[in-house]
CSV table of C-alpha atoms in Angstrom, one decimal:
chain,number,residue,atom,x,y,z
S,1,MET,CA,7.8,-90.3,21.4
S,2,THR,CA,11.6,-90.5,22.0
S,3,SER,CA,13.1,-94.0,21.9
S,4,PRO,CA,15.5,-95.2,24.7
S,5,GLN,CA,18.3,-95.2,22.1
S,6,SER,CA,17.6,-91.6,21.1
S,7,ALA,CA,17.4,-90.5,24.7
S,8,CYS,CA,20.8,-92.1,25.4
S,9,GLY,CA,22.3,-90.3,22.3
S,10,ILE,CA,20.9,-86.9,23.4
S,11,THR,CA,22.2,-87.4,26.9
S,12,ALA,CA,25.7,-88.2,25.5
S,13,LEU,CA,25.6,-85.2,23.3
S,14,ALA,CA,24.7,-82.9,26.2
S,15,ARG,CA,27.6,-84.3,28.3
S,16,GLY,CA,30.0,-83.8,25.4
S,17,LEU,CA,29.0,-80.2,24.9
S,18,HIS,CA,29.3,-79.5,28.6
S,19,LYS,CA,32.9,-80.9,28.7
S,20,MET,CA,33.9,-79.2,25.5
S,21,ASN,CA,32.9,-75.7,26.6
S,22,ALA,CA,33.8,-76.1,30.3
S,23,VAL,CA,30.5,-74.5,31.3
S,24,HIS,CA,30.7,-73.1,34.8
S,25,PRO,CA,28.7,-72.4,37.0
S,26,ALA,CA,25.7,-72.9,34.8
S,27,ARG,CA,24.5,-76.4,33.6
S,28,LEU,CA,22.9,-77.0,30.3
S,29,ALA,CA,19.1,-77.2,30.4
S,30,PRO,CA,17.7,-80.1,28.4
S,31,HIS,CA,16.3,-77.9,25.5
S,32,LEU,CA,19.7,-76.3,24.9
S,33,ILE,CA,21.1,-79.3,23.0
S,34,GLU,CA,18.7,-78.8,20.1
S,35,THR,CA,20.8,-76.3,18.2
S,36,VAL,CA,24.3,-75.3,19.1
S,37,PRO,CA,24.5,-71.5,18.7
S,38,VAL,CA,27.2,-69.6,16.8
S,39,VAL,CA,26.6,-66.4,18.7
S,40,SER,CA,26.0,-65.9,22.4
S,41,VAL,CA,24.6,-62.5,23.5
S,42,VAL,CA,25.6,-61.8,27.1
S,43,VAL,CA,23.7,-59.0,29.0
S,44,PRO,CA,24.9,-58.2,32.6
S,45,LEU,CA,22.1,-56.9,34.8
S,46,HIS,CA,22.0,-55.2,38.2
S,47,ASP,CA,18.6,-53.8,39.2
S,48,GLU,CA,17.3,-53.5,35.7
S,49,ALA,CA,13.8,-55.0,36.2
S,50,LEU,CA,12.1,-52.2,34.2
S,51,ASN,CA,14.5,-52.4,31.3
S,52,ILE,CA,15.2,-56.0,30.5
S,53,ALA,CA,11.9,-57.1,28.9
S,54,PRO,CA,11.9,-54.5,26.1
S,55,LEU,CA,15.7,-55.0,25.6
S,56,ALA,CA,15.5,-58.8,25.4
S,57,THR,CA,12.5,-58.6,23.0
S,58,ARG,CA,14.5,-56.3,20.7
S,59,ILE,CA,17.6,-58.7,20.8
S,60,LEU,CA,15.4,-61.7,19.9
S,61,ASP,CA,13.8,-59.8,17.0
S,62,ILE,CA,17.1,-58.6,15.6
S,63,LEU,CA,18.8,-62.0,15.7
S,64,ASP,CA,15.7,-64.1,14.8
S,65,GLY,CA,16.6,-66.8,12.2
S,66,GLN,CA,20.2,-67.1,13.4
S,67,ALA,CA,21.8,-69.7,15.6
S,68,PHE,CA,22.1,-67.8,18.8
S,69,GLU,CA,21.4,-67.8,22.5
S,70,LEU,CA,20.7,-64.9,24.9
S,71,ILE,CA,22.4,-65.2,28.3
S,72,LEU,CA,21.0,-62.8,31.0
S,73,VAL,CA,23.2,-62.5,34.0
S,74,ASP,CA,21.6,-61.2,37.2
S,75,ASP,CA,24.5,-59.7,39.2
S,76,GLY,CA,23.0,-59.7,42.7
S,77,SER,CA,20.0,-57.5,41.9
S,78,ARG,CA,17.8,-56.3,44.8
S,79,ASP,CA,14.8,-55.5,42.7
S,80,ALA,CA,12.6,-57.8,40.6
S,81,THR,CA,15.2,-58.4,37.9
S,82,ARG,CA,15.6,-62.1,38.6
S,83,ALA,CA,11.8,-62.7,38.5
S,84,GLU,CA,11.6,-60.8,35.2
S,85,ILE,CA,14.4,-62.8,33.4
S,86,LEU,CA,13.0,-66.1,34.6
S,87,GLY,CA,9.7,-65.2,33.2
S,88,LEU,CA,11.3,-64.3,29.9
S,89,ALA,CA,13.2,-67.6,29.9
S,90,ARG,CA,9.9,-69.5,30.3
S,91,GLN,CA,8.5,-67.8,27.2
S,92,ASP,CA,11.5,-68.3,24.9
S,93,ARG,CA,13.8,-71.3,24.9
S,94,ARG,CA,16.7,-69.3,23.4
S,95,ILE,CA,17.1,-67.4,26.8
S,96,ARG,CA,19.3,-68.7,29.5
S,97,VAL,CA,19.6,-67.3,33.0
S,98,LEU,CA,22.7,-67.0,35.2
S,99,VAL,CA,22.7,-65.5,38.7
S,100,HIS,CA,25.2,-64.1,41.1
S,101,ASP,CA,23.8,-64.3,44.6
S,102,ARG,CA,25.9,-61.2,45.5
S,103,ALA,CA,26.8,-58.3,43.2
S,104,ALA,CA,30.3,-58.8,41.8
S,105,GLY,CA,30.3,-56.1,39.1
S,106,GLN,CA,29.9,-55.8,35.4
S,107,SER,CA,33.2,-57.5,34.4
S,108,ALA,CA,32.3,-60.5,36.6
S,109,ALA,CA,28.9,-60.8,35.0
S,110,VAL,CA,30.3,-60.7,31.5
S,111,HIS,CA,33.0,-63.2,32.4
S,112,SER,CA,30.4,-65.6,33.9
S,113,GLY,CA,28.3,-65.3,30.8
S,114,ALA,CA,31.2,-65.9,28.5
S,115,ARG,CA,32.3,-69.0,30.4
S,116,ALA,CA,28.8,-70.4,30.2
S,117,ALA,CA,28.3,-69.4,26.5
S,118,ARG,CA,28.2,-72.1,23.8
S,119,GLY,CA,28.7,-69.8,20.9
S,120,ARG,CA,32.1,-69.2,19.2
S,121,ILE,CA,31.3,-65.5,19.2
S,122,VAL,CA,30.2,-63.6,22.3
S,123,VAL,CA,28.4,-60.2,22.1
S,124,THR,CA,28.0,-58.0,25.1
S,125,LEU,CA,25.8,-55.0,25.7
S,126,ASP,CA,24.6,-53.1,28.8
S,127,GLY,CA,21.3,-54.0,30.4
S,128,ASP,CA,20.0,-50.4,30.7
S,129,GLY,CA,18.9,-50.0,27.1
S,130,GLN,CA,21.5,-47.5,26.1
S,131,ASN,CA,23.2,-49.9,23.7
S,132,PRO,CA,20.6,-50.4,20.9
S,133,PRO,CA,20.6,-54.1,19.8
S,134,VAL,CA,20.2,-52.9,16.2
S,135,ASN,CA,24.0,-52.6,16.2
S,136,ILE,CA,24.6,-56.3,16.9
S,137,PRO,CA,24.7,-57.4,13.2
S,138,ALA,CA,27.4,-54.9,12.4
S,139,LEU,CA,29.5,-56.1,15.3
S,140,ILE,CA,29.4,-59.8,14.5
S,141,ALA,CA,29.8,-59.4,10.7
S,142,PRO,CA,33.6,-59.0,10.7
S,143,LEU,CA,34.0,-62.1,13.0
S,144,MET,CA,31.7,-64.2,10.8
S,145,ALA,CA,33.1,-63.1,7.4
S,146,PRO,CA,34.2,-66.1,5.3
S,147,ARG,CA,37.6,-64.5,4.6
S,148,ARG,CA,38.1,-62.8,8.0
S,149,ASP,CA,41.6,-62.4,9.3
S,150,PRO,CA,42.2,-65.3,11.8
S,151,ALA,CA,44.0,-62.8,14.0
S,152,LEU,CA,40.9,-60.7,14.5
S,153,ALA,CA,39.4,-61.4,17.9
S,154,LEU,CA,37.6,-58.3,19.0
S,155,VAL,CA,35.2,-55.8,17.4
S,156,ALA,CA,34.6,-52.9,19.7
S,157,GLY,CA,31.7,-50.5,19.4
S,158,GLN,CA,32.4,-46.8,19.5
S,159,ARG,CA,29.5,-44.6,20.3
S,160,VAL,CA,28.4,-41.6,18.2
S,161,GLY,CA,25.8,-39.1,19.3
S,162,ARG,CA,26.1,-40.1,22.9
S,163,ARG,CA,22.9,-39.5,25.0
S,164,ASP,CA,24.7,-38.8,28.3
S,165,THR,CA,25.1,-35.7,30.4
S,166,MET,CA,27.8,-33.2,29.4
S,167,GLY,CA,29.7,-34.0,32.6
S,168,ARG,CA,29.8,-37.7,31.8
S,169,ARG,CA,30.9,-37.1,28.2
S,170,LEU,CA,33.7,-34.8,29.3
S,171,ALA,CA,34.9,-37.2,32.0
S,172,SER,CA,34.8,-40.1,29.5
S,173,ARG,CA,36.7,-38.1,26.9
S,174,PHE,CA,39.5,-37.3,29.4
S,175,ALA,CA,39.6,-40.9,30.7
S,176,ASN,CA,39.8,-42.3,27.2
S,177,GLY,CA,42.5,-39.9,26.2
S,178,LEU,CA,44.6,-40.7,29.2
S,179,ARG,CA,44.1,-44.5,28.8
S,180,GLY,CA,44.9,-44.3,25.1
S,181,TRP,CA,48.1,-42.4,25.8
S,182,LEU,CA,49.4,-44.8,28.4
S,183,LEU,CA,48.2,-48.1,26.8
S,184,GLY,CA,48.3,-47.3,23.1
S,185,ASP,CA,45.1,-49.3,22.5
S,186,ARG,CA,44.0,-47.1,19.6
S,187,THR,CA,40.4,-47.1,20.9
S,188,ARG,CA,38.6,-43.8,21.6
S,189,ASP,CA,35.7,-45.3,23.6
S,190,THR,CA,36.4,-48.4,25.6
S,191,GLY,CA,33.5,-47.7,27.9
S,192,CYS,CA,31.0,-48.8,25.3
S,193,GLY,CA,29.3,-52.0,26.3
S,194,LEU,CA,28.7,-53.1,22.7
S,195,LYS,CA,31.4,-55.5,21.8
S,196,ALA,CA,31.8,-58.8,20.0
S,197,PHE,CA,34.7,-61.1,20.5
S,198,ASP,CA,36.1,-64.6,20.0
S,199,ARG,CA,35.1,-66.6,23.1
S,200,ALA,CA,38.3,-68.6,23.4
S,201,ALA,CA,40.6,-65.6,23.0
S,202,TYR,CA,38.6,-63.7,25.6
S,203,LEU,CA,38.7,-66.5,28.2
S,204,ALA,CA,42.5,-66.6,27.8
S,205,LEU,CA,42.9,-63.0,28.9
S,206,PRO,CA,43.9,-62.1,32.5
S,207,TYR,CA,40.7,-61.5,34.4
S,208,PHE,CA,40.3,-58.8,37.0
S,209,ASN,CA,37.5,-56.6,38.3
S,210,HIS,CA,36.7,-53.8,35.8
S,211,GLN,CA,38.4,-55.8,33.0
S,212,HIS,CA,35.6,-54.9,30.6
S,213,ARG,CA,37.0,-51.3,30.3
S,214,PHE,CA,40.3,-52.5,29.0
S,215,LEU,CA,39.5,-55.2,26.5
S,216,PRO,CA,41.1,-53.6,23.4
S,217,ALA,CA,44.4,-53.2,25.3
S,218,LEU,CA,44.2,-56.8,26.6
S,219,PHE,CA,43.4,-58.3,23.2
S,220,LEU,CA,46.3,-56.4,21.6
S,221,ARG,CA,48.6,-57.5,24.4
S,222,ASP,CA,47.9,-61.1,23.5
S,223,GLY,CA,48.7,-60.5,19.9
S,224,TRP,CA,45.2,-60.3,18.5
S,225,GLN,CA,43.8,-57.7,16.1
S,226,VAL,CA,41.0,-55.3,17.1
S,227,ALA,CA,38.5,-53.7,14.8
S,228,HIS,CA,36.1,-50.8,15.5
S,229,VAL,CA,32.5,-50.2,14.5
S,230,GLU,CA,30.6,-47.0,15.1
S,231,VAL,CA,27.4,-47.7,17.0
S,232,THR,CA,24.4,-45.7,18.1
S,233,HIS,CA,23.5,-44.7,21.7
S,234,ALA,CA,20.2,-44.2,23.4
S,235,PRO,CA,18.9,-42.7,26.6
S,236,ARG,CA,18.5,-45.1,29.6
S,237,LEU,CA,15.0,-46.7,29.4
S,238,ALA,CA,14.4,-46.5,33.1
S,239,GLY,CA,16.2,-46.2,36.5
S,240,ARG,CA,19.5,-44.5,37.2
S,241,SER,CA,23.1,-45.2,36.3
S,242,LYS,CA,25.1,-47.4,38.8
S,243,TYR,CA,28.3,-45.3,38.1
S,244,THR,CA,29.5,-41.9,39.0
S,245,ASN,CA,32.4,-39.9,37.6
S,246,LEU,CA,34.2,-39.9,40.9
S,247,GLY,CA,33.7,-43.7,41.4
S,248,ARG,CA,35.0,-44.5,37.9
S,249,ALA,CA,38.1,-42.2,38.5
S,250,LEU,CA,39.0,-43.8,41.8
S,251,VAL,CA,39.0,-47.4,40.5
S,252,GLY,CA,40.3,-46.3,37.1
S,253,ILE,CA,43.6,-45.1,38.3
S,254,THR,CA,44.6,-48.4,39.9
S,255,ASP,CA,43.3,-50.4,37.0
S,256,LEU,CA,45.1,-48.3,34.5
S,257,ALA,CA,48.4,-48.8,36.3
S,258,GLY,CA,47.7,-52.5,36.5
S,259,VAL,CA,47.0,-52.9,32.8
S,260,ALA,CA,50.1,-50.9,31.9
S,261,TRP,CA,52.1,-53.3,34.0
S,262,LEU,CA,50.5,-56.3,32.3
S,263,ILE,CA,51.4,-54.9,28.9
S,264,ARG,CA,55.0,-54.2,29.9
S,265,ARG,CA,55.4,-57.7,31.3
S,266,ARG,CA,53.7,-59.5,28.3
S,267,LYS,CA,55.4,-62.4,26.5
S,268,ARG,CA,57.2,-60.9,23.6
S,269,GLU,CA,58.5,-63.9,21.7
S,270,THR,CA,56.3,-66.1,19.5
S,271,PRO,CA,57.5,-69.7,18.9
S,272,ARG,CA,57.7,-71.3,15.5
S,273,GLU,CA,57.6,-75.0,15.0
S,274,ILE,CA,60.3,-76.6,12.8
S,275,THR,CA,60.7,-80.2,11.7
S,276,PRO,CA,63.9,-82.3,11.9
S,277,GLU,CA,64.1,-82.2,8.1
S,278,ALA,CA,64.0,-78.4,8.0
S,279,GLY,CA,67.0,-78.0,10.3
S,280,ALA,CA,67.6,-75.0,12.5
């Protein structure tokens, strides 16, 4: 039985964690104060009721034994996704559920998950099963290495052996080539949902819709280093893709111009601190 003094201590700890991480809009559930995670896995979901259970089970198995949490973000689904993820959360205390009452897009779901995350490292992957969770350890390893470069803030997955249609692969190759030429982000596959990044560095980036497609360029813009890891790809478990080549192209043109403008207008000077004794 918990003593009144222990209960007061636990409550104070929960309040401290909440303030420190600026969690919004989610609130910490009572059981979440038991272990503070190092890694937060964020999965954006929109109408993925048939895919999320096997995907979540695989993530939990891959990371079992580590200090982590799994944040499932329902982005205004119209199917049974919300009921499915609530059922999963009842079965496993490492799972947290966030919801958007209206669909706001993948970038918004990732951003909400990262804001609510308690881990220093955030991992993202798509909710359709095409990003195998077996790749997660390779993504987080560079960010957790004892002697890692403190400037490293993003590890981006780059798909090999893509399991998409020829039309989608060709469209992606063209878009990535154009983006790389204009932005110089040195990334051949920014559309891959498998990424790991420093939470604080990510939250300092300028946010906009479709931001997730430009993360390498945005991290580089802020002076961070970006690493790349080759990852596997799988067929969609169930359902159909939410994107079309035409739809991506129409929004991509505007976004590309906007990110190019952000890079040109970035702060170019880094201050150095000096002491009165050191002089000018």
